[in-house]
């Protein structure tokens, strides 16, 4: 198996899908000739031609709006929002159109599109290049929401998303593009090319949507995480010396509730971690589900470690980011509760 | 420093309000037949004037005149008249059905029948409309069964959309009619995407986007024009200017551009303005724009100048914001009467046959209504199953919806 960065894995997924299905088209801002500001579509226009991979005007609403029409025709658009922070002009199209076309037309029309977007902070991107808006999409009936944490999953989940008959919001933790950043911002990050998790299967490799995976088996406490926070949680468990079971959710909708319940019933404790703001974040949904399904197994209150309820700051990035120290404290407190 | 004037905000107001005498003297109506017809492949720069004029075919004597005349045979025009009369009768019956509590909501087309009925006749099977809520003429003129429309309006057990949609938010892929949103403007840019897809696949089909005068203010309108002009999408972009966006007169959305059609000029689009109450003119312009798209010459923006005679919907009362007699003063007349008069002048129609046809159509509509009501109305008789509410959110029902369905006990 070859080692790839997450960027290369994402590109490979689109390459594989475009090669297998002529109806897959890729477009977005700077996506065509240049290959994307993060280089995720590099070479696709050259390989598949301008009518299948092209640049668009700076209009997220327009990108998603034309994708809806294309999907109604029968294409499978995989579009890029340059940053998740830029998706809001397209929000009406996503919520009122993309998510509901199948339902409201009783299946006469469907909307099998993928909306890719780099998410999360850790790159000193300030308010407009750091947000984690996943909960704005998990709240919308009709969407699927995916957040990979490594190159293999990024490829496998993206192929599954492009092949899925329903619309998928595909959030790419940009801090993981080049290596498994674990929140220790003062230490160098091992690049994926030198990391065993950088191994990516060649060709059409599919990671099914709706299946979580245990990244670290443990018996003391369950940590529910996704994206960058998976690596932060692993580091926190290591640093705090706690035998945590770290679950990488991979897909938020549909959610692998069985995996969550099985783990929490075993450990009796649960810490939920995400980078997004606290209030009405996806962690609230996770905490509610855990108490509904595991109440009699719980030995401690469910803890949430998240970004603060402020806009994502610039200079104070590491005070905002829920790093391994904060997660570690929560693990210890949950064990002592 | 003290002589700097204070700023003041300009908020446009219509010329008249309830109690005033209707006045359309500011609406410049060119003589029928006076607006030139450019070649379909002409340079858009050569026809910029058309964005400020009104293409008309039928004159006051009921004759078809000028370069835009002659796109339809008398036989086709008789069919068009029948389509418009059917839509009008259908509207009247459904409006009443709403008042009788058989459905929650209705929107009629009174005065605007020619726009969607005539446009439909310029399309080929496989072309796709992205309509608003006031283009049911596309379905009626396209042969969609009245009873299916009514089943949808009644949200009954035979509703093709399974009770999920507000009445009149039809969808029929087979009849080239994309699912209506109800969120205004969203469909306009989707039409451009459908056209782009057809071009990407090297197909021969074209798309048609529809929007109202008020909704041109939505960002979707701007995005549609940007994408259509950038990629020269095979799409016809239709603005139906019926003068009123619920209670807001068209001047609020139009601003200083003079006409809605003129919005297209900055995008380099060929932009036509047409008498929306003239069945022949609507068809001629539609045929021109559709041919342009079909020949890969790119998009066209068309403004249909018409008037919403009825209320916005069954939830609206126009007497609160415009003079009651305004529709009678509307200078472009009634589309049904104008086509009827033309066909009489042509010697192929008469008042008697018109009355007879009215009765026939009423009979057809009532028969369809009885058939639909056998399947139930909103609050009586057969209705879609509650279980169905959980279907079709996704292709395959995910576990959380299965749990919720179980919880709902359906």
XYZ file of C-alpha atoms in Angstrom:
747
model
C 0.000 0.000 0.000
C 1.163 3.489 -0.784
C 1.348 6.243 1.801
C -0.600 9.365 0.994
C -1.424 12.641 2.621
C -5.107 13.200 3.263
C -5.075 15.626 0.340
C -3.697 12.960 -1.982
C -6.195 10.433 -0.658
C -9.113 12.800 -1.300
C -7.832 13.533 -4.792
C -7.401 9.805 -5.397
C -10.997 9.163 -4.325
C -12.324 11.707 -6.840
C -9.965 10.340 -9.487
C -11.238 6.796 -8.915
C -14.888 7.894 -9.023
C -14.431 10.058 -12.122
C -12.706 7.130 -13.823
C -15.489 4.712 -12.951
C -18.499 6.943 -13.570
C -18.740 9.546 -16.325
C -21.517 11.271 -14.421
C -19.167 12.380 -11.638
C -18.203 16.032 -12.092
C -16.036 18.180 -9.820
C -16.145 21.955 -9.527
C -15.686 24.895 -7.192
C -13.625 28.014 -6.655
C -10.015 27.571 -7.922
C -10.753 23.869 -8.373
C -10.111 23.520 -12.113
C -6.853 24.657 -13.704
C -5.069 25.352 -10.417
C -6.380 22.271 -8.593
C -7.787 23.878 -5.449
C -6.219 26.071 -2.788
C -5.427 22.897 -0.801
C -4.568 21.049 -4.049
C -7.277 18.426 -3.543
C -8.320 18.499 -7.214
C -4.829 18.916 -8.666
C -4.544 17.211 -12.071
C -8.222 16.266 -12.395
C -9.001 18.853 -15.051
C -5.972 17.781 -17.047
C -7.036 14.150 -16.839
C -10.803 14.441 -17.335
C -11.214 17.673 -19.277
C -12.705 21.059 -18.544
C -16.320 19.941 -18.741
C -15.835 17.499 -15.835
C -13.576 19.555 -13.571
C -13.835 23.308 -13.720
C -13.516 26.653 -11.962
C -16.632 28.471 -10.827
C -17.514 32.056 -10.004
C -17.173 32.930 -6.301
C -20.732 32.002 -5.417
C -21.282 29.150 -2.991
C -25.021 29.461 -3.532
C -24.421 29.207 -7.262
C -22.129 26.191 -6.905
C -24.633 24.249 -4.839
C -27.629 25.542 -6.822
C -26.279 24.355 -10.168
C -25.246 21.071 -8.523
C -28.902 20.508 -7.560
C -29.944 20.998 -11.185
C -27.166 18.735 -12.423
C -28.157 16.021 -9.963
C -31.785 16.330 -11.109
C -30.519 15.714 -14.626
C -28.613 12.612 -13.524
C -25.062 13.731 -12.816
C -23.202 13.185 -9.543
C -21.560 16.488 -8.685
C -18.826 16.524 -6.061
C -18.342 20.199 -5.286
C -15.882 22.058 -3.100
C -16.509 24.914 -0.717
C -13.102 26.533 -0.358
C -13.557 26.680 3.415
C -16.454 25.407 5.527
C -16.630 28.990 6.788
C -17.776 30.043 3.287
C -20.693 27.643 3.022
C -23.348 29.940 4.495
C -24.419 31.657 1.261
C -25.325 28.127 0.075
C -27.191 27.247 3.251
C -30.683 27.857 1.847
C -29.932 25.673 -1.169
C -28.569 22.956 1.140
C -31.339 23.044 3.741
C -34.392 23.801 1.603
C -33.349 22.096 -1.621
C -30.502 19.562 -1.465
C -31.836 17.876 1.665
C -35.475 17.709 0.571
C -35.582 17.042 -3.167
C -36.075 13.292 -2.775
C -38.721 13.697 -0.080
C -40.772 16.484 -1.580
C -40.802 14.969 -5.091
C -41.611 11.495 -3.723
C -38.438 10.196 -5.330
C -39.055 11.607 -8.832
C -35.927 13.680 -8.386
C -32.936 12.942 -6.166
C -29.865 14.875 -5.141
C -26.815 12.606 -4.955
C -24.262 15.369 -4.485
C -21.224 15.669 -2.233
C -20.298 19.036 -0.756
C -16.680 18.888 0.384
C -15.315 21.543 2.694
C -12.162 21.991 4.803
C -13.184 22.355 8.432
C -11.666 23.130 11.818
C -8.846 25.254 13.142
C -5.272 24.889 14.190
C -3.819 26.800 11.261
C -4.143 30.366 12.576
C -6.974 30.983 10.180
C -8.982 33.254 12.429
C -12.765 33.462 12.423
C -13.243 32.820 8.725
C -10.972 29.830 8.111
C -11.377 27.763 11.284
C -15.021 26.971 11.940
C -16.576 23.557 12.482
C -20.191 23.919 11.293
C -21.138 20.208 11.350
C -24.069 20.688 13.737
C -25.699 23.073 11.259
C -25.944 20.098 8.910
C -26.640 17.239 11.320
C -29.765 19.188 12.319
C -31.144 18.997 8.774
C -33.244 15.962 7.846
C -32.115 14.479 4.550
C -28.389 15.156 4.762
C -25.580 12.782 5.654
C -22.568 14.229 7.453
C -19.088 12.718 7.296
C -15.824 13.711 9.019
C -12.758 11.522 8.316
C -9.681 11.456 10.548
C -7.027 9.840 8.336
C -6.115 9.346 4.664
C -7.553 5.833 4.275
C -10.888 6.872 5.737
C -10.879 10.092 3.763
C -10.573 8.104 0.558
C -12.931 5.308 1.523
C -15.575 7.609 2.958
C -15.381 10.021 0.023
C -15.864 7.202 -2.479
C -18.810 5.956 -0.412
C -20.189 9.510 -0.333
C -19.889 10.059 -4.077
C -21.550 6.693 -4.732
C -24.280 7.346 -2.147
C -27.783 8.005 -3.517
C -28.266 10.891 -1.049
C -26.515 14.210 -0.425
C -23.426 14.158 1.783
C -21.711 17.000 3.613
C -18.067 15.954 3.652
C -16.029 17.882 6.231
C -12.264 17.594 5.840
C -10.294 18.563 8.978
C -7.730 20.747 7.298
C -5.257 20.433 10.193
C -5.064 16.718 9.348
C -4.388 17.214 5.628
C -0.647 16.648 6.094
C -0.350 14.664 9.291
C -2.133 13.438 12.438
C -2.080 16.640 14.485
C -2.843 15.727 18.102
C -3.178 19.183 19.585
C 0.421 19.429 20.841
C 0.980 22.530 18.766
C 4.473 23.013 20.167
C 5.649 19.684 18.763
C 6.304 18.718 15.138
C 3.646 16.591 13.443
C 4.751 13.370 11.816
C 3.748 13.664 8.178
C 1.377 11.003 6.839
C 4.185 9.817 4.567
C 6.109 8.698 7.651
C 3.098 7.486 9.615
C 1.601 4.016 9.476
C -1.909 5.501 9.322
C -0.841 7.128 6.055
C -1.276 3.824 4.237
C -4.053 3.998 1.658
C -5.445 1.166 -0.405
C -5.225 1.611 -4.155
C -8.247 1.711 -6.462
C -11.875 1.646 -5.355
C -11.755 1.250 -1.592
C -15.003 1.946 0.242
C -15.509 2.808 3.910
C -19.246 2.430 4.527
C -21.105 5.438 5.942
C -22.563 4.970 9.418
C -19.812 2.790 10.850
C -17.688 4.070 13.735
C -14.340 2.515 14.608
C -12.524 2.005 17.911
C -9.144 3.743 17.621
C -7.988 2.752 21.084
C -9.577 -0.030 23.058
C -9.916 0.695 26.767
C -12.027 -0.066 29.792
C -12.061 3.105 31.923
C -13.991 5.688 29.925
C -15.414 6.090 26.429
C -14.313 9.093 24.397
C -16.551 10.023 21.455
C -14.667 12.074 18.870
C -14.339 12.728 15.144
C -11.873 14.437 12.825
C -8.908 16.159 14.461
C -10.241 15.453 17.939
C -9.675 11.718 17.479
C -5.930 12.353 17.550
C -6.257 14.850 20.386
C -8.212 12.291 22.418
C -5.604 9.607 21.795
C -2.860 11.974 22.959
C -4.909 13.013 26.007
C -5.474 9.386 27.067
C -1.757 8.742 26.695
C -0.731 11.918 28.562
C -3.223 11.414 31.391
C -2.449 7.717 31.674
C -6.096 6.743 31.454
C -7.278 3.556 29.790
C -9.776 5.328 27.593
C -11.669 3.739 24.715
C -11.488 6.238 21.868
C -14.242 5.939 19.274
C -13.832 7.668 15.931
C -17.411 8.275 14.785
C -16.402 8.967 11.143
C -20.055 9.580 10.177
C -22.315 11.817 12.284
C -25.434 11.108 10.208
C -26.161 8.260 10.030
C -24.625 7.668 13.444
C -23.275 4.320 14.646
C -25.268 4.306 17.866
C -24.639 0.596 18.430
C -20.875 1.146 18.687
C -21.387 4.022 21.132
C -23.815 2.125 23.325
C -21.682 -1.016 23.413
C -18.659 0.973 24.564
C -20.374 3.132 27.188
C -22.210 0.133 28.662
C -18.757 -1.442 29.069
C -16.895 1.560 30.499
C -19.741 3.307 32.355
C -18.257 6.718 31.602
C -18.309 9.021 28.609
C -16.489 12.139 27.439
C -17.616 13.839 24.247
C -15.071 15.929 22.363
C -15.433 18.323 19.460
C -13.783 21.452 18.211
C -17.025 23.253 17.411
C -18.695 25.578 19.918
C -20.460 23.985 22.889
C -24.054 25.169 22.847
C -26.267 23.075 20.563
C -23.144 21.392 19.226
C -23.228 17.778 18.031
C -21.897 16.823 21.466
C -25.265 17.748 22.943
C -26.914 15.174 20.677
C -24.308 12.577 21.622
C -24.717 13.251 25.337
C -28.489 13.005 25.039
C -28.296 9.719 23.151
C -25.843 8.255 25.663
C -28.073 9.097 28.620
C -31.166 7.771 26.799
C -29.534 4.474 25.917
C -26.948 3.937 28.680
C -28.455 5.659 31.732
C -28.288 2.608 33.965
C -24.650 1.952 33.042
C -23.430 5.479 33.726
C -21.252 5.955 36.779
C -20.417 9.600 36.147
C -21.953 12.603 34.389
C -21.207 12.806 30.684
C -18.569 15.467 30.073
C -18.206 17.646 27.002
C -14.923 19.196 25.897
C -15.412 21.624 23.026
C -14.482 24.986 21.607
C -15.749 27.902 23.686
C -18.949 29.705 22.700
C -17.023 32.530 21.081
C -16.072 33.238 17.494
C -12.845 31.434 16.608
C -10.115 33.857 17.705
C -6.790 34.447 15.998
C -4.025 35.155 18.524
C -5.769 33.057 21.191
C -6.054 29.979 18.957
C -4.505 27.602 21.512
C -6.593 28.974 24.342
C -9.679 28.250 22.268
C -8.713 24.888 20.785
C -9.780 21.950 23.021
C -6.306 20.412 23.191
C -4.980 17.335 24.987
C -4.569 19.141 28.315
C -8.277 20.070 28.506
C -9.389 16.681 27.256
C -7.022 14.993 29.724
C -8.466 17.005 32.627
C -11.951 15.966 31.613
C -10.891 12.327 31.511
C -9.437 12.557 35.009
C -12.502 14.409 36.362
C -14.812 11.850 34.808
C -12.827 9.047 36.404
C -12.976 10.791 39.784
C -16.658 11.690 39.592
C -19.578 72.770 6.997
C -23.109 73.605 8.051
C -24.422 73.595 4.467
C -24.071 69.795 4.080
C -27.624 68.585 3.407
C -29.170 65.927 5.606
C -29.542 62.576 3.859
C -32.964 61.066 3.287
C -34.016 57.551 2.354
C -35.895 56.883 -0.853
C -38.631 54.265 -0.470
C -40.538 53.729 -3.726
C -44.337 53.779 -3.611
C -46.860 52.712 -6.250
C -48.727 55.519 -7.971
C -52.041 54.467 -6.499
C -53.396 52.777 -3.384
C -56.869 51.580 -2.326
C -59.431 54.316 -2.961
C -57.373 55.915 -5.735
C -58.175 55.699 -9.430
C -56.033 53.051 -11.122
C -53.466 54.583 -13.429
C -51.171 52.752 -15.813
C -50.365 55.755 -17.952
C -46.709 55.308 -17.018
C -46.621 51.845 -18.644
C -45.435 52.481 -22.190
C -47.187 50.031 -24.520
C -45.672 49.835 -27.990
C -47.948 49.168 -30.934
C -48.394 45.458 -31.763
C -45.993 44.361 -34.462
C -43.678 47.328 -33.998
C -40.788 45.585 -32.231
C -38.247 43.979 -34.579
C -37.417 40.278 -34.470
C -33.645 39.683 -34.524
C -32.215 36.511 -36.004
C -31.888 33.799 -33.374
C -28.107 33.825 -33.690
C -27.796 37.620 -33.632
C -25.263 39.268 -31.332
C -26.954 40.172 -28.022
C -25.347 43.609 -28.265
C -27.457 44.321 -31.332
C -30.764 43.866 -29.472
C -30.317 45.741 -26.230
C -33.357 47.904 -26.972
C -35.605 44.861 -26.619
C -35.031 44.917 -22.865
C -36.932 48.203 -22.688
C -39.737 47.546 -25.147
C -42.646 45.061 -25.226
C -42.962 42.506 -28.002
C -46.624 42.260 -29.033
C -48.382 40.371 -31.813
C -52.120 40.825 -31.253
C -53.416 44.310 -32.008
C -56.608 45.904 -30.716
C -58.562 44.525 -33.652
C -57.504 40.983 -32.763
C -55.181 40.640 -35.720
C -51.748 39.028 -35.540
C -49.246 41.507 -36.917
C -45.531 42.124 -37.275
C -42.360 40.049 -37.445
C -43.155 37.910 -34.392
C -46.510 36.694 -35.799
C -47.111 33.354 -37.439
C -45.505 30.779 -35.149
C -48.727 28.832 -34.564
C -51.521 27.447 -36.753
C -55.156 28.213 -35.976
C -55.538 24.638 -34.826
C -52.691 25.092 -32.349
C -54.190 28.369 -31.198
C -57.536 26.699 -30.554
C -55.728 24.170 -28.415
C -53.977 27.018 -26.600
C -57.293 28.721 -25.930
C -58.647 25.481 -24.538
C -55.570 25.101 -22.280
C -56.007 28.598 -20.855
C -59.735 28.103 -20.347
C -59.058 24.801 -18.620
C -56.526 26.407 -16.292
C -58.975 29.203 -15.463
C -61.808 26.797 -14.747
C -59.523 24.517 -12.769
C -58.399 27.508 -10.682
C -61.970 28.594 -9.988
C -62.990 25.101 -8.848
C -59.931 24.658 -6.645
C -60.236 28.149 -5.178
C -63.774 27.209 -4.145
C -62.637 23.803 -2.892
C -60.195 25.614 -0.603
C -63.007 27.826 0.706
C -64.997 24.657 1.332
C -62.172 23.322 3.481
C -61.171 20.589 1.059
C -57.587 21.813 1.078
C -55.483 24.237 3.090
C -54.261 26.584 0.421
C -54.529 27.516 -3.238
C -52.880 29.868 -5.712
C -54.611 30.852 -8.939
C -53.323 32.199 -12.256
C -56.087 34.638 -13.286
C -54.654 36.987 -15.911
C -51.377 35.095 -16.311
C -52.649 31.989 -18.112
C -50.952 32.767 -21.427
C -47.445 32.801 -19.983
C -47.100 29.170 -18.927
C -49.637 27.721 -21.379
C -48.005 29.256 -24.456
C -44.447 28.705 -23.293
C -45.056 24.993 -22.834
C -45.843 24.633 -26.525
C -42.325 25.754 -27.492
C -40.656 22.870 -25.617
C -39.836 19.323 -26.662
C -40.279 16.157 -24.620
C -37.335 15.778 -22.242
C -36.834 19.508 -21.672
C -37.084 20.509 -18.013
C -38.888 23.408 -16.339
C -37.904 24.712 -12.909
C -41.174 26.480 -12.155
C -42.572 28.719 -9.467
C -45.990 28.181 -7.916
C -47.803 30.034 -10.699
C -46.973 27.951 -13.768
C -49.530 25.163 -13.611
C -50.216 25.954 -17.271
C -47.028 24.028 -18.025
C -48.730 20.914 -16.693
C -52.150 21.512 -18.223
C -50.750 22.427 -21.637
C -48.367 19.484 -21.316
C -51.130 16.951 -20.847
C -50.645 16.182 -17.160
C -53.892 14.679 -15.823
C -56.112 17.155 -13.968
C -57.054 14.466 -11.494
C -53.392 14.016 -10.458
C -53.119 17.757 -9.876
C -56.223 17.637 -7.719
C -55.007 14.600 -5.809
C -51.917 16.631 -4.955
C -53.989 19.668 -3.971
C -56.198 17.515 -1.736
C -53.199 15.644 -0.234
C -55.370 12.543 -0.518
C -54.504 8.860 -0.686
C -53.725 9.138 -4.421
C -51.492 12.217 -4.032
C -48.443 11.522 -6.216
C -46.356 13.381 -3.608
C -47.752 11.325 -0.726
C -49.076 14.266 1.253
C -45.634 15.755 1.836
C -46.036 18.991 -0.080
C -48.165 22.098 0.234
C -51.040 22.130 -2.302
C -50.037 23.166 -5.866
C -46.340 22.416 -5.240
C -46.519 19.785 -7.986
C -43.683 17.670 -9.336
C -43.609 15.588 -12.501
C -40.330 14.483 -13.965
C -42.192 12.819 -16.805
C -43.842 16.101 -17.782
C -40.652 18.167 -17.498
C -41.765 19.878 -14.298
C -39.250 20.047 -11.456
C -40.479 19.804 -7.868
C -41.647 23.243 -6.698
C -39.806 24.569 -3.681
C -41.851 27.345 -2.165
C -38.591 28.964 -1.051
C -38.467 31.710 -3.607
C -35.828 31.903 -6.297
C -33.916 28.709 -5.535
C -35.089 27.015 -8.747
C -33.686 29.701 -11.033
C -30.048 28.718 -10.545
C -30.937 25.015 -10.479
C -32.325 25.370 -14.000
C -28.930 26.679 -15.086
C -27.282 23.603 -13.532
C -29.681 21.277 -15.356
C -28.820 22.995 -18.627
C -25.105 22.784 -17.854
C -25.499 19.052 -17.209
C -27.215 18.581 -20.562
C -24.302 20.409 -22.213
C -21.701 18.405 -20.265
C -23.324 15.197 -21.523
C -23.593 16.432 -25.106
C -27.385 16.027 -24.921
C -29.954 18.018 -26.944
C -32.316 18.946 -24.110
C -32.676 22.382 -22.594
C -33.807 23.784 -19.247
C -36.170 26.604 -18.368
C -35.977 28.637 -15.172
C -38.963 30.602 -13.847
C -39.055 33.402 -11.295
C -41.401 36.220 -10.285
C -40.681 39.956 -10.336
C -40.336 40.117 -6.548
C -37.987 37.131 -6.292
C -35.504 38.590 -8.763
C -34.199 40.348 -5.662
C -32.997 37.007 -4.269
C -29.300 36.161 -4.625
C -30.285 33.020 -6.551
C -31.343 35.252 -9.449
C -27.941 36.910 -9.597
C -26.120 33.574 -9.276
C -28.261 32.122 -12.071
C -27.354 34.950 -14.412
C -23.652 34.718 -13.535
C -23.477 30.960 -14.116
C -25.716 31.049 -17.204
C -23.631 33.705 -18.878
C -20.269 32.256 -17.811
C -20.965 28.736 -19.090
C -23.424 29.777 -21.860
C -25.857 27.249 -20.462
C -28.702 26.035 -22.688
C -31.420 27.611 -20.596
C -34.265 30.081 -20.968
C -34.616 32.279 -17.898
C -38.153 33.595 -17.492
C -39.201 36.469 -15.254
C -42.957 36.675 -14.845
C -43.627 40.282 -13.902
C -47.199 40.278 -12.634
C -46.704 43.673 -10.947
C -47.282 42.451 -7.394
C -45.190 40.422 -4.918
C -47.955 39.718 -2.405
C -48.583 43.324 -1.279
C -45.336 44.796 -2.578
C -45.429 46.568 -5.937
C -42.797 45.645 -8.492
C -40.935 48.925 -8.008
C -39.488 47.659 -4.722
C -37.616 44.788 -6.386
C -36.893 46.594 -9.639
C -35.089 49.598 -8.237
C -33.560 51.897 -10.779
C -33.004 49.460 -13.616
C -36.064 50.551 -15.568
C -37.203 47.017 -16.379
C -36.464 43.588 -14.961
C -35.321 42.479 -18.388
C -32.600 45.126 -18.291
C -30.917 43.170 -15.493
C -29.719 40.777 -18.192
C -27.819 43.407 -20.143
C -24.911 43.577 -17.731
C -24.434 39.851 -18.199
C -24.298 40.156 -21.976
C -27.454 38.095 -22.334
C -29.993 38.550 -25.092
C -32.908 39.977 -23.189
C -36.476 40.197 -24.410
C -39.543 41.818 -22.930
C -42.885 40.518 -24.042
C -46.617 41.099 -23.611
C -47.427 38.274 -21.224
C -51.146 38.510 -21.961
C -50.628 37.874 -25.671
C -50.584 34.108 -26.261
C -49.060 34.531 -29.729
C -46.299 36.860 -28.551
C -45.398 34.628 -25.611
C -45.140 31.625 -27.904
C -43.080 33.482 -30.509
C -40.598 34.705 -27.931
C -40.465 31.298 -26.241
C -39.774 29.626 -29.579
C -36.974 32.121 -30.309
C -35.321 31.676 -26.901
C -35.750 27.895 -26.899
C -34.203 27.642 -30.357
C -31.300 29.776 -29.220
C -30.646 27.458 -26.275
C -31.129 24.342 -28.419
C -28.611 25.572 -30.990
C -25.994 26.007 -28.245
C -26.132 29.783 -28.627
C -26.621 30.187 -24.878
C -29.149 31.553 -22.422
C -31.861 34.157 -22.943
C -33.546 36.284 -20.286
C -37.222 37.029 -20.897
C -39.549 39.310 -18.952
C -43.280 38.644 -19.348
C -45.252 41.776 -18.611
C -48.551 40.674 -17.120
C -50.876 41.367 -14.214
C -51.929 39.244 -11.253
C -55.692 39.744 -11.349
C -56.417 37.534 -8.350
C -55.040 37.497 -4.856
C -51.503 36.214 -4.280
C -52.997 33.140 -2.648
C -56.062 32.097 -0.670
C -54.341 33.701 2.342
C -54.188 37.141 0.716
C -56.606 40.055 0.245
C -55.396 42.523 -2.391
C -58.047 45.124 -1.579
C -55.863 46.038 1.397
C -53.058 47.365 -0.796
C -54.259 48.178 -4.333
C -57.381 49.660 -5.922
C -60.119 47.085 -6.427
C -60.582 48.018 -10.059
C -56.890 48.032 -10.922
C -57.068 44.823 -12.952
C -59.783 46.302 -15.173
C -57.506 49.207 -15.975
C -54.574 46.960 -16.859
C -53.716 48.030 -20.415
C -52.721 44.597 -21.766
C -56.170 43.114 -21.297
C -57.175 39.551 -20.596
C -55.221 36.740 -22.318
C -58.240 34.474 -22.815
C -60.440 37.184 -24.293
C -57.655 38.415 -26.546
C -56.980 34.985 -28.014
C -60.713 34.318 -28.323
C -61.176 37.573 -30.266
C -58.257 36.735 -32.533
C -59.718 33.352 -33.373
C -63.095 34.958 -34.079
C -61.377 37.438 -36.413
C -59.668 34.473 -38.055
C -63.103 33.014 -38.667
C -62.430 29.794 -36.770
C -64.264 30.629 -33.545
C -67.458 32.262 -32.311
C -69.056 33.443 -29.081
C -71.388 30.441 -29.195
C -68.601 27.938 -29.592
C -66.713 29.686 -26.821
C -69.640 29.376 -24.432
C -70.169 25.788 -25.455
C -66.485 25.036 -24.850
C -66.626 26.723 -21.460
C -69.431 24.357 -20.507
C -67.540 21.347 -21.869
C -64.415 22.270 -19.927
C -66.367 22.815 -16.743
C -67.775 19.342 -17.211
C -64.299 17.854 -17.712
C -62.967 19.621 -14.613
C -65.942 18.599 -12.468
C -65.572 14.998 -13.616
C -61.895 15.071 -12.634
C -62.797 16.661 -9.313
C -65.333 13.961 -8.526
C -62.767 11.334 -9.412
C -60.152 12.981 -7.157
C -62.581 13.379 -4.265
C -63.222 9.638 -4.326
C -59.660 9.398 -3.019
C -60.327 11.928 -0.289
C -59.751 15.582 0.496
C -57.429 17.119 3.108
C -59.634 16.404 6.101
C -62.001 13.744 4.792
C -61.741 10.328 3.184
C -58.556 8.590 2.123
C -55.295 10.153 3.158
C -51.623 9.218 2.851
C -50.411 6.941 5.626
C -48.624 8.449 8.604
C -46.049 5.727 8.114
C -45.223 7.298 4.780
C -44.015 10.427 6.565
C -40.788 8.601 7.406
C -40.189 7.235 3.908
C -38.077 8.945 1.294
C -36.044 11.187 3.583
C -33.152 9.000 2.432
C -33.009 6.256 -0.215
C -32.709 3.761 2.615
C -34.234 4.458 6.014
C -31.466 4.963 8.595
C -31.721 3.449 12.072
C -32.674 6.683 13.817
C -35.726 7.137 11.587
C -36.742 3.509 12.083
C -36.630 4.133 15.840
C -38.687 7.321 15.502
C -41.258 5.608 13.291
C -41.601 2.921 15.908
C -41.968 5.577 18.596
C -44.675 7.309 16.544
C -46.489 3.999 16.477
C -47.240 4.079 12.745
